[in-house]
Amino acid sequence: MTTPRNGKDLELSASDNNEAQVKRLEEDAHIAILQHLCRICGVSFKMDQQNRSYPVHGPVDNETQDVLRRKEKKATSWPELISKVFKIDVRGDLDSKHPTRFCHNCWSIMHQKFSNSCSEVYFPRNNAVEWKPHSSTCDICNSSKNWGKRKGTIHQNAIIKKRKISGEHGKKNKNGNISSLWKKNKTLDQIKNQCKHIHLDPNLLVVDYPSHFIKSVTCQVCEHILSDPVQTSCKHLFCRTCLLKYFKIMGCYCPSCRHTCFPTDLITPVKSFLSILNSLILKCTVTGCDEEILLGKYSQHISKHKEIKGKDAYAHINKGGRPRQHLLSLTRRAQKHRLRELKMQVKAFSDKEEGGDVKSVCLTLFLLALRARNEHRQADELEAIMEGRGAGLQPAVCLAIRVNTFLSCSQYHKMYRTVKAITGRQIFQPLHALRNAEKALLPGYHPFEWKPPLKNVSTSTDVGIIDGLSGLNRSVDEYPVDAISKRFRYDAALVSALKDLEENILEGLKSKDLEEYLSGPFIVVIKESCDGMGDVSEKHGCGPAVPEKAVRFSFTIMNISVTNSKNGSVRIFEEAKPNSELCCKPVCLMLADESDHETLTAILGPLIAERESMKYSELLLEIGGIRRSFKFIFRGTGYDEKLVREVEGLEASGSVYICTLCDATRLEASQNLVFHSITRSHSENLQRYETWRANPYHESVDELRDRVKGVSAKPFIETLPSIDALHCDIGNAAEFYRIFQLEIGEVYKNSKATIEERKKWQATLDKHLRKRMNLKPIMRMNGNFARKLMSKETVEAICELIHSEERKIALTELMDLYLKMKPVWRSSCPAKECPELLCQYSYHSQRFAELLSTKFKYRYEGKITNYFHKTLAHVPEIIERDGSIGAWASEGNESGNKLFRRFRKMNARQSKTYEMEDVLKHHWLYTSKYLQKFMNAHATLKNQGFTVDLEPFQEHQEGIDCPVDSLELMEF
């Protein structure tokens, strides 16, 4: 059979016609039966009463797309889903060998799979159908080498029956065997005729290329040079428009090999082929133009002709179809493309006349255009911007507003666009301006130097956020660290904090009548804090929440002093609110458990090594334009008792060695409540650990433990023996909470109460506190509950439940003594804030101890709590040494826990690694003194009646609900 390309003058002999007709009927019957079977399980669609089926190829349906979107799956087509769920690759299927649809049962299995159900229960993967020939004589089936086994073969009787039907249909059409071929040829001719005015003919090629090369760069449908080429899954190339037209008429098959192909399967050819294609040399189709142009530049060349008579589809002009879009409605890329010639002319003029200042030339042109149209208001604003008098907010103000209101980048950008659209002015700065502003506030921006250089620390200063585990040498035998940690280098963080205080340092020098050019040395006292944040896992999505614990290490610059030859040591800066989260700067964040000693050591070890190096070196840093020297004193006081015992190698809080400041046991502390002194130190703990490890005197375990006083692990962080005021307050309040329960139950009469009775006392106490004091029951004592519980009003309410007048008087006196002692360790400077109570502290503590050992002997006979011991025995000595206890507490670090959760929710990316980076960066910016000067910008707008409501952006609403026009009056 010979068939011309145009489908005319078909010549077919009688014998060939019969053989072709038989093969055609065989193929039609085979395909017709396959279309009634499921590609995946082989079941007939007739088993389903509703006769539901879905195509194997092409995009998924709307319902499945909704399920995938909710589960955040990237798959968008049926072949991807079938491959993932059933492990069947249908991309290479042919309709003559495989069914092209699958049943509703398999569709349901996919939905169960992506709804956290297991598809293997209903359809095991090893039961997938493998198709095999239905007949050994079928040429269609046996022609494929990849034909495998199939369960449930197609019966020969059904094929014979289908063949009879097809034969009867063939009799109606004498040329039934060539109808599809004739239709295909006719379609190709139609497409070729339609696009001959759009696409370029291969005869325009200047070089006489080989025929096979010409075929590789021409479309197999229209036989023109490829225009916007696409590649099918079977690696054939076509023009995009030609192939889509062919699909619409003939069906989703490759015109070259009849391989099943859908519009969703089309991809762009590789760049190397496109570069070859665009490098082809063509003749210009315009009459009278003899230029030879590269295919890639043909559109630019043809657009230069005033009268286009050739292939005008390649010219960027309006041809009466879609109206030409306005310049401002185009994308940035399209705008650049359209204005390319003008841009080149402006650049040439600016290079020649204005020294290359393209920006000034463009702004001046714009200014003249505004003046010519009498738009003087916008012209005045533009002139102010050109002269450096911008009408909008400074980038630092915008950054302060964004950080203080916990706006994410997208939320801020939405506010920026909305305000700009409503007011017509750029009041808020774009995101890139904010990023440039925050670079100078983050560690790693300012240069500095150490003398002598720090041991085992790089001399490079441009170090930003680093991996907290980067210094850990991993090996197979070592402890596996499954934690995520991000941190700043300690010295770079200190430099950034000092630069943030630059104005405060200069103001302090001026206020103390000191020369501003003093080079130092400046003594900087640092309070270090470290604490676990507990469970920080996000409670969203389905399924059980995985517990996730976090730890933060931070520091606070407490004071800065300078040594002067005349006045000695002069303090030029002192933190006014040392327990505020606004001055507690984060250095290291980690997703780890504070009880995991190995992980804590691995992450904080390099940080502590940097701190130890900085103790014996001087920092050289430029402050106020003068190079000055700084020395650092590190005081680790912001640790609760649990972490102090962890990092100092002591036994846990249940140990008989009750105190982290002295060597007293619980029995000794209960017998001698008041008279103790601080004896423990970091160096002594190290020596005791060596004794514990080596046992030089060959003692027994009990004797050795008594010698080392509870030191059983190696200390790795030096802490200052002190009391954490916050946890002291909480611990004592928890003990008073127990005393209240015992007084309600009258344990002083009968100490043998059952557990049920004790729970009843607690329930009675909780109910009464809720009724009288509005204190709701809690699982663990927190700071707010402790502050409300420890008051005279609470004791008066509790006394209503106590019958004995003697017990009421004792309990009231105990609380009164406690309330007189509490301000001494809670105030930042007790010598100034409560000097009388400070002088009376020893008397109050002895009377408090007397009450515990007499009236409340039933609870404190031979035992006492850790914080009661520290409160009664060590407070005066610490205040005499440091001047304060409350100022050195960990309250600032504890207050930062809610910031961690908020920044993690509002500002962080979803990846765990990047999440820690974003939280660390935003938390650092939140503590910036420089930004805190602008933190009240939003409040100032509200106070003056110029409001910008940021809540719609935080809640992802569409509009902005505020009179932003009034922002024009604000001046920053």
mmCIF file with all atom_site columns, N, CA and C in Angstrom, residues 189-225:
data_model
loop_
_atom_site.group_PDB
_atom_site.id
_atom_site.type_symbol
_atom_site.label_atom_id
_atom_site.label_alt_id
_atom_site.label_comp_id
_atom_site.label_asym_id
_atom_site.label_entity_id
_atom_site.label_seq_id
_atom_site.pdbx_PDB_ins_code
_atom_site.Cartn_x
_atom_site.Cartn_y
_atom_site.Cartn_z
_atom_site.occupancy
_atom_site.B_iso_or_equiv
_atom_site.pdbx_formal_charge
_atom_site.auth_seq_id
_atom_site.auth_comp_id
_atom_site.auth_asym_id
_atom_site.auth_atom_id
_atom_site.pdbx_PDB_model_num
ATOM 1   N N  . ASP A 1 189 ? -2.271 18.477 6.864  1.00 0.00 ? 189 ASP A N  1
ATOM 2   C CA . ASP A 1 189 ? -2.308 19.493 5.817  1.00 0.00 ? 189 ASP A CA 1
ATOM 3   C C  . ASP A 1 189 ? -3.001 20.758 6.297  1.00 0.00 ? 189 ASP A C  1
ATOM 4   N N  . GLN A 1 190 ? -4.080 20.574 7.054  1.00 0.00 ? 190 GLN A N  1
ATOM 5   C CA . GLN A 1 190 ? -4.783 21.748 7.565  1.00 0.00 ? 190 GLN A CA 1
ATOM 6   C C  . GLN A 1 190 ? -3.891 22.568 8.489  1.00 0.00 ? 190 GLN A C  1
ATOM 7   N N  . ILE A 1 191 ? -3.195 21.884 9.413  1.00 0.00 ? 191 ILE A N  1
ATOM 8   C CA . ILE A 1 191 ? -2.323 22.595 10.355 1.00 0.00 ? 191 ILE A CA 1
ATOM 9   C C  . ILE A 1 191 ? -1.187 23.282 9.612  1.00 0.00 ? 191 ILE A C  1
ATOM 10  N N  . LYS A 1 192 ? -0.655 22.603 8.611  1.00 0.00 ? 192 LYS A N  1
ATOM 11  C CA . LYS A 1 192 ? 0.453  23.178 7.842  1.00 0.00 ? 192 LYS A CA 1
ATOM 12  C C  . LYS A 1 192 ? -0.003 24.433 7.098  1.00 0.00 ? 192 LYS A C  1
ATOM 13  N N  . ASN A 1 193 ? -1.192 24.395 6.531  1.00 0.00 ? 193 ASN A N  1
ATOM 14  C CA . ASN A 1 193 ? -1.705 25.568 5.824  1.00 0.00 ? 193 ASN A CA 1
ATOM 15  C C  . ASN A 1 193 ? -1.988 26.733 6.773  1.00 0.00 ? 193 ASN A C  1
ATOM 16  N N  . GLN A 1 194 ? -2.433 26.404 7.982  1.00 0.00 ? 194 GLN A N  1
ATOM 17  C CA . GLN A 1 194 ? -2.750 27.460 8.930  1.00 0.00 ? 194 GLN A CA 1
ATOM 18  C C  . GLN A 1 194 ? -1.506 28.173 9.445  1.00 0.00 ? 194 GLN A C  1
ATOM 19  N N  . CYS A 1 195 ? -0.424 27.429 9.654  1.00 0.00 ? 195 CYS A N  1
ATOM 20  C CA . CYS A 1 195 ? 0.743  28.033 10.275 1.00 0.00 ? 195 CYS A CA 1
ATOM 21  C C  . CYS A 1 195 ? 1.815  28.465 9.282  1.00 0.00 ? 195 CYS A C  1
ATOM 22  N N  . LYS A 1 196 ? 1.561  28.338 7.985  1.00 0.00 ? 196 LYS A N  1
ATOM 23  C CA . LYS A 1 196 ? 2.595  28.735 7.030  1.00 0.00 ? 196 LYS A CA 1
ATOM 24  C C  . LYS A 1 196 ? 2.802  30.247 7.023  1.00 0.00 ? 196 LYS A C  1
ATOM 25  N N  . HIS A 1 197 ? 1.795  31.004 7.500  1.00 0.00 ? 197 HIS A N  1
ATOM 26  C CA . HIS A 1 197 ? 1.943  32.448 7.608  1.00 0.00 ? 197 HIS A CA 1
ATOM 27  C C  . HIS A 1 197 ? 2.588  32.863 8.931  1.00 0.00 ? 197 HIS A C  1
ATOM 28  N N  . ILE A 1 198 ? 2.783  31.913 9.795  1.00 0.00 ? 198 ILE A N  1
ATOM 29  C CA . ILE A 1 198 ? 3.331  32.210 11.124 1.00 0.00 ? 198 ILE A CA 1
ATOM 30  C C  . ILE A 1 198 ? 4.749  31.667 11.275 1.00 0.00 ? 198 ILE A C  1
ATOM 31  N N  . HIS A 1 199 ? 4.947  30.407 10.862 1.00 0.00 ? 199 HIS A N  1
ATOM 32  C CA . HIS A 1 199 ? 6.240  29.755 11.068 1.00 0.00 ? 199 HIS A CA 1
ATOM 33  C C  . HIS A 1 199 ? 7.108  29.860 9.816  1.00 0.00 ? 199 HIS A C  1
ATOM 34  N N  . LEU A 1 200 ? 8.390  29.638 10.013 1.00 0.00 ? 200 LEU A N  1
ATOM 35  C CA . LEU A 1 200 ? 9.378  29.809 8.945  1.00 0.00 ? 200 LEU A CA 1
ATOM 36  C C  . LEU A 1 200 ? 9.634  28.499 8.235  1.00 0.00 ? 200 LEU A C  1
ATOM 37  N N  . ASP A 1 201 ? 9.813  28.588 6.913  1.00 0.00 ? 201 ASP A N  1
ATOM 38  C CA . ASP A 1 201 ? 10.052 27.414 6.097  1.00 0.00 ? 201 ASP A CA 1
ATOM 39  C C  . ASP A 1 201 ? 11.532 27.036 6.150  1.00 0.00 ? 201 ASP A C  1
ATOM 40  N N  . PRO A 1 202 ? 11.866 25.726 6.105  1.00 0.00 ? 202 PRO A N  1
ATOM 41  C CA . PRO A 1 202 ? 13.284 25.320 6.117  1.00 0.00 ? 202 PRO A CA 1
ATOM 42  C C  . PRO A 1 202 ? 14.052 25.802 4.889  1.00 0.00 ? 202 PRO A C  1
ATOM 43  N N  . ASN A 1 203 ? 13.359 26.163 3.802  1.00 0.00 ? 203 ASN A N  1
ATOM 44  C CA . ASN A 1 203 ? 14.056 26.658 2.612  1.00 0.00 ? 203 ASN A CA 1
ATOM 45  C C  . ASN A 1 203 ? 14.746 28.004 2.856  1.00 0.00 ? 203 ASN A C  1
ATOM 46  N N  . LEU A 1 204 ? 14.391 28.693 3.939  1.00 0.00 ? 204 LEU A N  1
ATOM 47  C CA . LEU A 1 204 ? 15.026 29.972 4.244  1.00 0.00 ? 204 LEU A CA 1
ATOM 48  C C  . LEU A 1 204 ? 16.418 29.797 4.845  1.00 0.00 ? 204 LEU A C  1
ATOM 49  N N  . LEU A 1 205 ? 16.799 28.566 5.195  1.00 0.00 ? 205 LEU A N  1
ATOM 50  C CA . LEU A 1 205 ? 18.118 28.334 5.777  1.00 0.00 ? 205 LEU A CA 1
ATOM 51  C C  . LEU A 1 205 ? 19.197 28.640 4.751  1.00 0.00 ? 205 LEU A C  1
ATOM 52  N N  . VAL A 1 206 ? 20.210 29.396 5.194  1.00 0.00 ? 206 VAL A N  1
ATOM 53  C CA . VAL A 1 206 ? 21.291 29.792 4.288  1.00 0.00 ? 206 VAL A CA 1
ATOM 54  C C  . VAL A 1 206 ? 22.217 28.614 4.011  1.00 0.00 ? 206 VAL A C  1
ATOM 55  N N  . VAL A 1 207 ? 22.582 27.887 5.041  1.00 0.00 ? 207 VAL A N  1
ATOM 56  C CA . VAL A 1 207 ? 23.524 26.771 4.907  1.00 0.00 ? 207 VAL A CA 1
ATOM 57  C C  . VAL A 1 207 ? 22.777 25.540 4.426  1.00 0.00 ? 207 VAL A C  1
ATOM 58  N N  . ASP A 1 208 ? 23.427 24.759 3.567  1.00 0.00 ? 208 ASP A N  1
ATOM 59  C CA . ASP A 1 208 ? 22.836 23.536 3.046  1.00 0.00 ? 208 ASP A CA 1
ATOM 60  C C  . ASP A 1 208 ? 23.100 22.415 4.048  1.00 0.00 ? 208 ASP A C  1
ATOM 61  N N  . TYR A 1 209 ? 22.224 22.305 5.051  1.00 0.00 ? 209 TYR A N  1
ATOM 62  C CA . TYR A 1 209 ? 22.406 21.305 6.093  1.00 0.00 ? 209 TYR A CA 1
ATOM 63  C C  . TYR A 1 209 ? 21.999 19.930 5.579  1.00 0.00 ? 209 TYR A C  1
ATOM 64  N N  . PRO A 1 210 ? 22.494 18.853 6.208  1.00 0.00 ? 210 PRO A N  1
ATOM 65  C CA . PRO A 1 210 ? 22.037 17.503 5.841  1.00 0.00 ? 210 PRO A CA 1
ATOM 66  C C  . PRO A 1 210 ? 20.548 17.333 6.135  1.00 0.00 ? 210 PRO A C  1
ATOM 67  N N  . SER A 1 211 ? 19.936 16.410 5.420  1.00 0.00 ? 211 SER A N  1
ATOM 68  C CA . SER A 1 211 ? 18.486 16.231 5.550  1.00 0.00 ? 211 SER A CA 1
ATOM 69  C C  . SER A 1 211 ? 18.092 15.774 6.950  1.00 0.00 ? 211 SER A C  1
ATOM 70  N N  . HIS A 1 212 ? 18.909 14.905 7.551  1.00 0.00 ? 212 HIS A N  1
ATOM 71  C CA . HIS A 1 212 ? 18.567 14.441 8.898  1.00 0.00 ? 212 HIS A CA 1
ATOM 72  C C  . HIS A 1 212 ? 18.644 15.579 9.915  1.00 0.00 ? 212 HIS A C  1
ATOM 73  N N  . PHE A 1 213 ? 19.588 16.499 9.739  1.00 0.00 ? 213 PHE A N  1
ATOM 74  C CA . PHE A 1 213 ? 19.689 17.637 10.649 1.00 0.00 ? 213 PHE A CA 1
ATOM 75  C C  . PHE A 1 213 ? 18.483 18.562 10.480 1.00 0.00 ? 213 PHE A C  1
ATOM 76  N N  . ILE A 1 214 ? 18.079 18.794 9.218  1.00 0.00 ? 214 ILE A N  1
ATOM 77  C CA . ILE A 1 214 ? 16.907 19.637 8.972  1.00 0.00 ? 214 ILE A CA 1
ATOM 78  C C  . ILE A 1 214 ? 15.662 19.021 9.598  1.00 0.00 ? 214 ILE A C  1
ATOM 79  N N  . LYS A 1 215 ? 15.568 17.678 9.535  1.00 0.00 ? 215 LYS A N  1
ATOM 80  C CA . LYS A 1 215 ? 14.417 17.010 10.127 1.00 0.00 ? 215 LYS A CA 1
ATOM 81  C C  . LYS A 1 215 ? 14.413 17.169 11.646 1.00 0.00 ? 215 LYS A C  1
ATOM 82  N N  . SER A 1 216 ? 15.604 17.245 12.247 1.00 0.00 ? 216 SER A N  1
ATOM 83  C CA . SER A 1 216 ? 15.689 17.357 13.710 1.00 0.00 ? 216 SER A CA 1
ATOM 84  C C  . SER A 1 216 ? 15.311 18.744 14.207 1.00 0.00 ? 216 SER A C  1
ATOM 85  N N  . VAL A 1 217 ? 15.368 19.764 13.348 1.00 0.00 ? 217 VAL A N  1
ATOM 86  C CA . VAL A 1 217 ? 15.045 21.123 13.782 1.00 0.00 ? 217 VAL A CA 1
ATOM 87  C C  . VAL A 1 217 ? 13.720 21.586 13.204 1.00 0.00 ? 217 VAL A C  1
ATOM 88  N N  . THR A 1 218 ? 12.958 20.681 12.583 1.00 0.00 ? 218 THR A N  1
ATOM 89  C CA . THR A 1 218 ? 11.649 21.034 12.031 1.00 0.00 ? 218 THR A CA 1
ATOM 90  C C  . THR A 1 218 ? 10.561 20.296 12.782 1.00 0.00 ? 218 THR A C  1
ATOM 91  N N  . CYS A 1 219 ? 9.387  20.867 12.759 1.00 0.00 ? 219 CYS A N  1
ATOM 92  C CA . CYS A 1 219 ? 8.236  20.274 13.434 1.00 0.00 ? 219 CYS A CA 1
ATOM 93  C C  . CYS A 1 219 ? 7.736  19.084 12.613 1.00 0.00 ? 219 CYS A C  1
ATOM 94  N N  . GLN A 1 220 ? 7.409  17.977 13.272 1.00 0.00 ? 220 GLN A N  1
ATOM 95  C CA . GLN A 1 220 ? 6.947  16.788 12.580 1.00 0.00 ? 220 GLN A CA 1
ATOM 96  C C  . GLN A 1 220 ? 5.473  16.881 12.171 1.00 0.00 ? 220 GLN A C  1
ATOM 97  N N  . VAL A 1 221 ? 4.813  17.979 12.546 1.00 0.00 ? 221 VAL A N  1
ATOM 98  C CA . VAL A 1 221 ? 3.424  18.178 12.162 1.00 0.00 ? 221 VAL A CA 1
ATOM 99  C C  . VAL A 1 221 ? 3.323  19.125 10.972 1.00 0.00 ? 221 VAL A C  1
ATOM 100 N N  . CYS A 1 222 ? 3.914  20.320 11.116 1.00 0.00 ? 222 CYS A N  1
ATOM 101 C CA . CYS A 1 222 ? 3.778  21.324 10.061 1.00 0.00 ? 222 CYS A CA 1
ATOM 102 C C  . CYS A 1 222 ? 4.985  21.381 9.123  1.00 0.00 ? 222 CYS A C  1
ATOM 103 N N  . GLU A 1 223 ? 6.076  20.703 9.461  1.00 0.00 ? 223 GLU A N  1
ATOM 104 C CA . GLU A 1 223 ? 7.310  20.646 8.659  1.00 0.00 ? 223 GLU A CA 1
ATOM 105 C C  . GLU A 1 223 ? 7.949  22.015 8.490  1.00 0.00 ? 223 GLU A C  1
ATOM 106 N N  . HIS A 1 224 ? 7.697  22.930 9.419  1.00 0.00 ? 224 HIS A N  1
ATOM 107 C CA . HIS A 1 224 ? 8.382  24.217 9.449  1.00 0.00 ? 224 HIS A CA 1
ATOM 108 C C  . HIS A 1 224 ? 9.446  24.193 10.535 1.00 0.00 ? 224 HIS A C  1
ATOM 109 N N  . ILE A 1 225 ? 10.293 25.221 10.546 1.00 0.00 ? 225 ILE A N  1
ATOM 110 C CA . ILE A 1 225 ? 11.304 25.319 11.601 1.00 0.00 ? 225 ILE A CA 1
ATOM 111 C C  . ILE A 1 225 ? 10.596 25.498 12.938 1.00 0.00 ? 225 ILE A C  1
#
